[in-house]
């Protein structure tokens, strides 16, 4: 936890970082993990109108090659990405996008996921003075150690130091 002094004995809790806080090669283990429930899977699957029965029909899923329902991969991306926000981008100006999203192993209801991020690179923004772009690679793993997702994400953050 980072505290920023406001005045007197008052402090504000801060998350995320400024451009200068990130260095290529840094590895951040995000905490806590999250166990996926059937409700998580059903709600998001139906909310996003994903009509593949593999995500919400237990009988259908039981007859698939996996022998059970799969968690919607959109949940995996959102959940693992969300785990990184507190440490990386809680104070970001903007999320710029995701690249190279790769799903490595299936995720099932009851699996617990964890996330780790590695800072790939950073550079000052060419169009927004006083801000910089940070790119990270995030890996989502099950509690069993299996990698389920890997993706890159770039976000725009403020610089503490101005040119």
PDB file of C-alpha atoms in Angstrom:
ATOM      1  CA  UNK A   1       0.000   0.000   0.000  1.00  0.00           C
ATOM      2  CA  UNK A   2       1.252   3.473  -0.837  1.00  0.00           C
ATOM      3  CA  UNK A   3       0.185   6.508   1.157  1.00  0.00           C
ATOM      4  CA  UNK A   4       0.332  10.053  -0.134  1.00  0.00           C
ATOM      5  CA  UNK A   5       0.561  12.823   2.455  1.00  0.00           C
ATOM      6  CA  UNK A   6      -2.270  15.343   2.095  1.00  0.00           C
ATOM      7  CA  UNK A   7      -1.816  17.645   5.098  1.00  0.00           C
ATOM      8  CA  UNK A   8      -1.178  17.402   8.817  1.00  0.00           C
ATOM      9  CA  UNK A   9      -1.847  13.827   9.857  1.00  0.00           C
ATOM     10  CA  UNK A  10      -4.034  13.047   6.806  1.00  0.00           C
ATOM     11  CA  UNK A  11      -2.962  10.564   4.130  1.00  0.00           C
ATOM     12  CA  UNK A  12      -4.629   9.136   1.072  1.00  0.00           C
ATOM     13  CA  UNK A  13      -4.229   5.508   0.078  1.00  0.00           C
ATOM     14  CA  UNK A  14      -2.983   5.179  -3.486  1.00  0.00           C
ATOM     15  CA  UNK A  15      -2.760   2.278  -5.879  1.00  0.00           C
ATOM     16  CA  UNK A  16      -1.173   1.960  -9.277  1.00  0.00           C
ATOM     17  CA  UNK A  17       1.843   3.983 -10.186  1.00  0.00           C
ATOM     18  CA  UNK A  18       3.287   6.834 -12.146  1.00  0.00           C
ATOM     19  CA  UNK A  19       5.460   6.398 -15.234  1.00  0.00           C
ATOM     20  CA  UNK A  20       8.650   6.528 -13.157  1.00  0.00           C
ATOM     21  CA  UNK A  21       7.492   3.639 -10.920  1.00  0.00           C
ATOM     22  CA  UNK A  22       7.691   1.105 -13.744  1.00  0.00           C
ATOM     23  CA  UNK A  23      10.917  -0.366 -15.110  1.00  0.00           C
ATOM     24  CA  UNK A  24      11.253  -2.963 -17.871  1.00  0.00           C
ATOM     25  CA  UNK A  25      11.891  -6.396 -16.396  1.00  0.00           C
ATOM     26  CA  UNK A  26       9.982  -5.773 -13.170  1.00  0.00           C
ATOM     27  CA  UNK A  27       7.752  -8.726 -12.187  1.00  0.00           C
ATOM     28  CA  UNK A  28       4.664  -8.131 -10.066  1.00  0.00           C
ATOM     29  CA  UNK A  29       2.691 -10.936  -8.428  1.00  0.00           C
ATOM     30  CA  UNK A  30      -0.895  -9.780  -8.012  1.00  0.00           C
ATOM     31  CA  UNK A  31      -2.880 -10.662  -4.913  1.00  0.00           C
ATOM     32  CA  UNK A  32      -5.404 -12.035  -4.114  1.00  0.00           C
ATOM     33  CA  UNK A  33      -6.430 -14.768  -6.514  1.00  0.00           C
ATOM     34  CA  UNK A  34     -10.050 -15.569  -7.349  1.00  0.00           C
ATOM     35  CA  UNK A  35     -12.033 -18.798  -7.473  1.00  0.00           C
ATOM     36  CA  UNK A  36     -14.551 -18.845 -10.319  1.00  0.00           C
ATOM     37  CA  UNK A  37     -18.101 -19.781  -9.397  1.00  0.00           C
ATOM     38  CA  UNK A  38     -20.880 -21.160 -11.564  1.00  0.00           C
ATOM     39  CA  UNK A  39     -22.751 -17.893 -11.027  1.00  0.00           C
ATOM     40  CA  UNK A  40     -19.775 -15.903 -12.397  1.00  0.00           C
ATOM     41  CA  UNK A  41     -19.726 -18.053 -15.505  1.00  0.00           C
ATOM     42  CA  UNK A  42     -23.482 -18.128 -16.127  1.00  0.00           C
ATOM     43  CA  UNK A  43     -24.089 -14.428 -15.531  1.00  0.00           C
ATOM     44  CA  UNK A  44     -21.301 -13.114 -17.710  1.00  0.00           C
ATOM     45  CA  UNK A  45     -21.945 -15.655 -20.440  1.00  0.00           C
ATOM     46  CA  UNK A  46     -25.619 -14.710 -20.683  1.00  0.00           C
ATOM     47  CA  UNK A  47     -24.970 -10.987 -20.116  1.00  0.00           C
ATOM     48  CA  UNK A  48     -22.643 -10.912 -23.118  1.00  0.00           C
ATOM     49  CA  UNK A  49     -25.081 -13.007 -25.190  1.00  0.00           C
ATOM     50  CA  UNK A  50     -22.542 -15.764 -25.753  1.00  0.00           C
ATOM     51  CA  UNK A  51     -24.861 -18.549 -26.818  1.00  0.00           C
ATOM     52  CA  UNK A  52     -22.404 -21.433 -26.871  1.00  0.00           C
ATOM     53  CA  UNK A  53     -24.049 -24.090 -24.662  1.00  0.00           C
ATOM     54  CA  UNK A  54     -20.606 -25.288 -23.573  1.00  0.00           C
ATOM     55  CA  UNK A  55     -20.663 -22.369 -21.095  1.00  0.00           C
ATOM     56  CA  UNK A  56     -24.111 -22.794 -19.520  1.00  0.00           C
ATOM     57  CA  UNK A  57     -25.582 -26.223 -20.339  1.00  0.00           C
ATOM     58  CA  UNK A  58     -24.188 -28.842 -17.963  1.00  0.00           C
ATOM     59  CA  UNK A  59     -25.626 -31.769 -19.948  1.00  0.00           C
ATOM     60  CA  UNK A  60     -24.137 -30.468 -23.201  1.00  0.00           C
ATOM     61  CA  UNK A  61     -20.783 -29.760 -21.534  1.00  0.00           C
ATOM     62  CA  UNK A  62     -20.745 -33.263 -20.066  1.00  0.00           C
ATOM     63  CA  UNK A  63     -20.840 -34.674 -23.579  1.00  0.00           C
ATOM     64  CA  UNK A  64     -17.950 -32.512 -24.793  1.00  0.00           C
ATOM     65  CA  UNK A  65     -14.297 -33.514 -24.943  1.00  0.00           C
ATOM     66  CA  UNK A  66     -13.813 -31.774 -21.579  1.00  0.00           C
ATOM     67  CA  UNK A  67     -16.575 -33.771 -19.871  1.00  0.00           C
ATOM     68  CA  UNK A  68     -18.009 -30.625 -18.276  1.00  0.00           C
ATOM     69  CA  UNK A  69     -18.844 -26.972 -18.897  1.00  0.00           C
ATOM     70  CA  UNK A  70     -16.049 -24.557 -19.737  1.00  0.00           C
ATOM     71  CA  UNK A  71     -15.723 -21.109 -18.213  1.00  0.00           C
ATOM     72  CA  UNK A  72     -16.278 -18.425 -20.849  1.00  0.00           C
ATOM     73  CA  UNK A  73     -12.838 -17.196 -21.973  1.00  0.00           C
ATOM     74  CA  UNK A  74     -14.069 -13.604 -21.705  1.00  0.00           C
ATOM     75  CA  UNK A  75     -14.320 -14.135 -17.958  1.00  0.00           C
ATOM     76  CA  UNK A  76     -10.753 -15.400 -17.847  1.00  0.00           C
ATOM     77  CA  UNK A  77      -9.468 -12.300 -19.663  1.00  0.00           C
ATOM     78  CA  UNK A  78     -11.553  -9.882 -17.574  1.00  0.00           C
ATOM     79  CA  UNK A  79     -10.748 -11.532 -14.262  1.00  0.00           C
ATOM     80  CA  UNK A  80      -7.000 -11.878 -14.783  1.00  0.00           C
ATOM     81  CA  UNK A  81      -6.829  -8.374 -16.261  1.00  0.00           C
ATOM     82  CA  UNK A  82      -8.814  -6.993 -13.351  1.00  0.00           C
ATOM     83  CA  UNK A  83      -6.406  -8.552 -10.855  1.00  0.00           C
ATOM     84  CA  UNK A  84      -3.651  -6.312 -12.243  1.00  0.00           C
ATOM     85  CA  UNK A  85      -5.423  -2.976 -11.883  1.00  0.00           C
ATOM     86  CA  UNK A  86      -4.620  -2.252  -8.235  1.00  0.00           C
ATOM     87  CA  UNK A  87      -0.865  -2.591  -8.725  1.00  0.00           C
ATOM     88  CA  UNK A  88      -0.520  -1.348 -12.298  1.00  0.00           C
ATOM     89  CA  UNK A  89      -3.216   0.915 -13.624  1.00  0.00           C
ATOM     90  CA  UNK A  90      -5.457   2.095 -10.784  1.00  0.00           C
ATOM     91  CA  UNK A  91      -4.346   5.664 -11.541  1.00  0.00           C
ATOM     92  CA  UNK A  92      -3.953   5.276 -15.289  1.00  0.00           C
ATOM     93  CA  UNK A  93      -5.244   7.982 -17.591  1.00  0.00           C
ATOM     94  CA  UNK A  94      -6.466   5.393 -20.104  1.00  0.00           C
ATOM     95  CA  UNK A  95      -6.278   1.738 -20.988  1.00  0.00           C
ATOM     96  CA  UNK A  96      -4.911   1.596 -24.540  1.00  0.00           C
ATOM     97  CA  UNK A  97      -5.520  -2.015 -25.480  1.00  0.00           C
ATOM     98  CA  UNK A  98      -4.730  -5.686 -25.303  1.00  0.00           C
ATOM     99  CA  UNK A  99      -2.500  -7.590 -27.723  1.00  0.00           C
ATOM    100  CA  UNK A 100      -1.383 -11.179 -28.247  1.00  0.00           C
ATOM    101  CA  UNK A 101      -4.136 -12.718 -26.096  1.00  0.00           C
ATOM    102  CA  UNK A 102      -3.490 -16.456 -25.933  1.00  0.00           C
ATOM    103  CA  UNK A 103      -5.656 -18.999 -24.143  1.00  0.00           C
ATOM    104  CA  UNK A 104      -3.432 -21.897 -23.104  1.00  0.00           C
ATOM    105  CA  UNK A 105      -5.590 -24.238 -21.008  1.00  0.00           C
ATOM    106  CA  UNK A 106      -9.318 -24.539 -20.285  1.00  0.00           C
ATOM    107  CA  UNK A 107     -10.783 -23.006 -17.134  1.00  0.00           C
ATOM    108  CA  UNK A 108     -13.570 -24.705 -15.193  1.00  0.00           C
ATOM    109  CA  UNK A 109     -15.942 -23.640 -12.427  1.00  0.00           C
ATOM    110  CA  UNK A 110     -14.071 -24.040  -9.138  1.00  0.00           C
ATOM    111  CA  UNK A 111     -10.650 -23.174 -10.562  1.00  0.00           C
ATOM    112  CA  UNK A 112      -8.708 -20.502  -8.668  1.00  0.00           C
ATOM    113  CA  UNK A 113      -6.756 -18.088 -10.822  1.00  0.00           C
ATOM    114  CA  UNK A 114      -3.744 -15.903 -10.029  1.00  0.00           C
ATOM    115  CA  UNK A 115      -1.957 -13.251 -12.094  1.00  0.00           C
ATOM    116  CA  UNK A 116       1.635 -12.149 -12.583  1.00  0.00           C
ATOM    117  CA  UNK A 117       2.770  -9.242 -14.753  1.00  0.00           C
ATOM    118  CA  UNK A 118       6.134  -8.361 -16.244  1.00  0.00           C
ATOM    119  CA  UNK A 119       6.879  -4.837 -17.440  1.00  0.00           C
ATOM    120  CA  UNK A 120       7.948  -5.174 -21.073  1.00  0.00           C
ATOM    121  CA  UNK A 121       8.688  -1.572 -21.949  1.00  0.00           C
ATOM    122  CA  UNK A 122       7.712   2.026 -21.439  1.00  0.00           C
ATOM    123  CA  UNK A 123       8.089   5.229 -23.385  1.00  0.00           C
ATOM    124  CA  UNK A 124       6.995   8.847 -23.077  1.00  0.00           C
ATOM    125  CA  UNK A 125       3.815   9.623 -24.995  1.00  0.00           C
ATOM    126  CA  UNK A 126       4.522  11.476 -28.244  1.00  0.00           C
ATOM    127  CA  UNK A 127       1.121  13.162 -28.278  1.00  0.00           C
ATOM    128  CA  UNK A 128       0.489  13.774 -24.571  1.00  0.00           C
ATOM    129  CA  UNK A 129       3.307  15.610 -22.780  1.00  0.00           C
ATOM    130  CA  UNK A 130       3.653  14.649 -19.137  1.00  0.00           C
ATOM    131  CA  UNK A 131       2.313  11.152 -19.736  1.00  0.00           C
ATOM    132  CA  UNK A 132       3.851   7.825 -20.722  1.00  0.00           C
ATOM    133  CA  UNK A 133       2.854   4.447 -22.092  1.00  0.00           C
ATOM    134  CA  UNK A 134       3.614   1.273 -20.154  1.00  0.00           C
ATOM    135  CA  UNK A 135       3.278  -2.172 -21.738  1.00  0.00           C
ATOM    136  CA  UNK A 136       3.060  -5.310 -19.618  1.00  0.00           C
ATOM    137  CA  UNK A 137       2.733  -9.024 -20.238  1.00  0.00           C
ATOM    138  CA  UNK A 138       0.307 -10.678 -17.852  1.00  0.00           C
ATOM    139  CA  UNK A 139       0.084 -14.406 -17.207  1.00  0.00           C
ATOM    140  CA  UNK A 140      -2.907 -16.030 -15.547  1.00  0.00           C
ATOM    141  CA  UNK A 141      -2.353 -19.365 -13.836  1.00  0.00           C
ATOM    142  CA  UNK A 142      -4.488 -21.864 -11.983  1.00  0.00           C
ATOM    143  CA  UNK A 143      -3.649 -22.713  -8.383  1.00  0.00           C
ATOM    144  CA  UNK A 144      -2.316 -25.989  -9.832  1.00  0.00           C
ATOM    145  CA  UNK A 145       0.341 -24.036 -11.769  1.00  0.00           C
ATOM    146  CA  UNK A 146      -1.165 -24.419 -15.266  1.00  0.00           C
ATOM    147  CA  UNK A 147      -0.954 -21.288 -17.413  1.00  0.00           C
ATOM    148  CA  UNK A 148      -4.438 -20.475 -18.707  1.00  0.00           C
ATOM    149  CA  UNK A 149      -3.937 -17.089 -20.401  1.00  0.00           C
ATOM    150  CA  UNK A 150      -1.128 -14.756 -21.482  1.00  0.00           C
ATOM    151  CA  UNK A 151      -1.672 -11.283 -22.915  1.00  0.00           C
ATOM    152  CA  UNK A 152      -0.030  -7.910 -23.362  1.00  0.00           C
ATOM    153  CA  UNK A 153      -1.696  -4.702 -22.250  1.00  0.00           C
ATOM    154  CA  UNK A 154      -0.702  -1.067 -22.701  1.00  0.00           C
ATOM    155  CA  UNK A 155      -1.928   1.833 -20.598  1.00  0.00           C
ATOM    156  CA  UNK A 156      -1.269   5.565 -20.325  1.00  0.00           C
ATOM    157  CA  UNK A 157      -0.020   6.965 -17.002  1.00  0.00           C
ATOM    158  CA  UNK A 158       1.012  10.352 -15.691  1.00  0.00           C
ATOM    159  CA  UNK A 159       4.647  11.309 -15.220  1.00  0.00           C
ATOM    160  CA  UNK A 160       5.756  12.813 -11.908  1.00  0.00           C
ATOM    161  CA  UNK A 161       8.632  14.553 -13.627  1.00  0.00           C
ATOM    162  CA  UNK A 162       7.893  16.985 -16.434  1.00  0.00           C
ATOM    163  CA  UNK A 163      10.430  17.849 -19.142  1.00  0.00           C
TER     164      UNK A 163
END
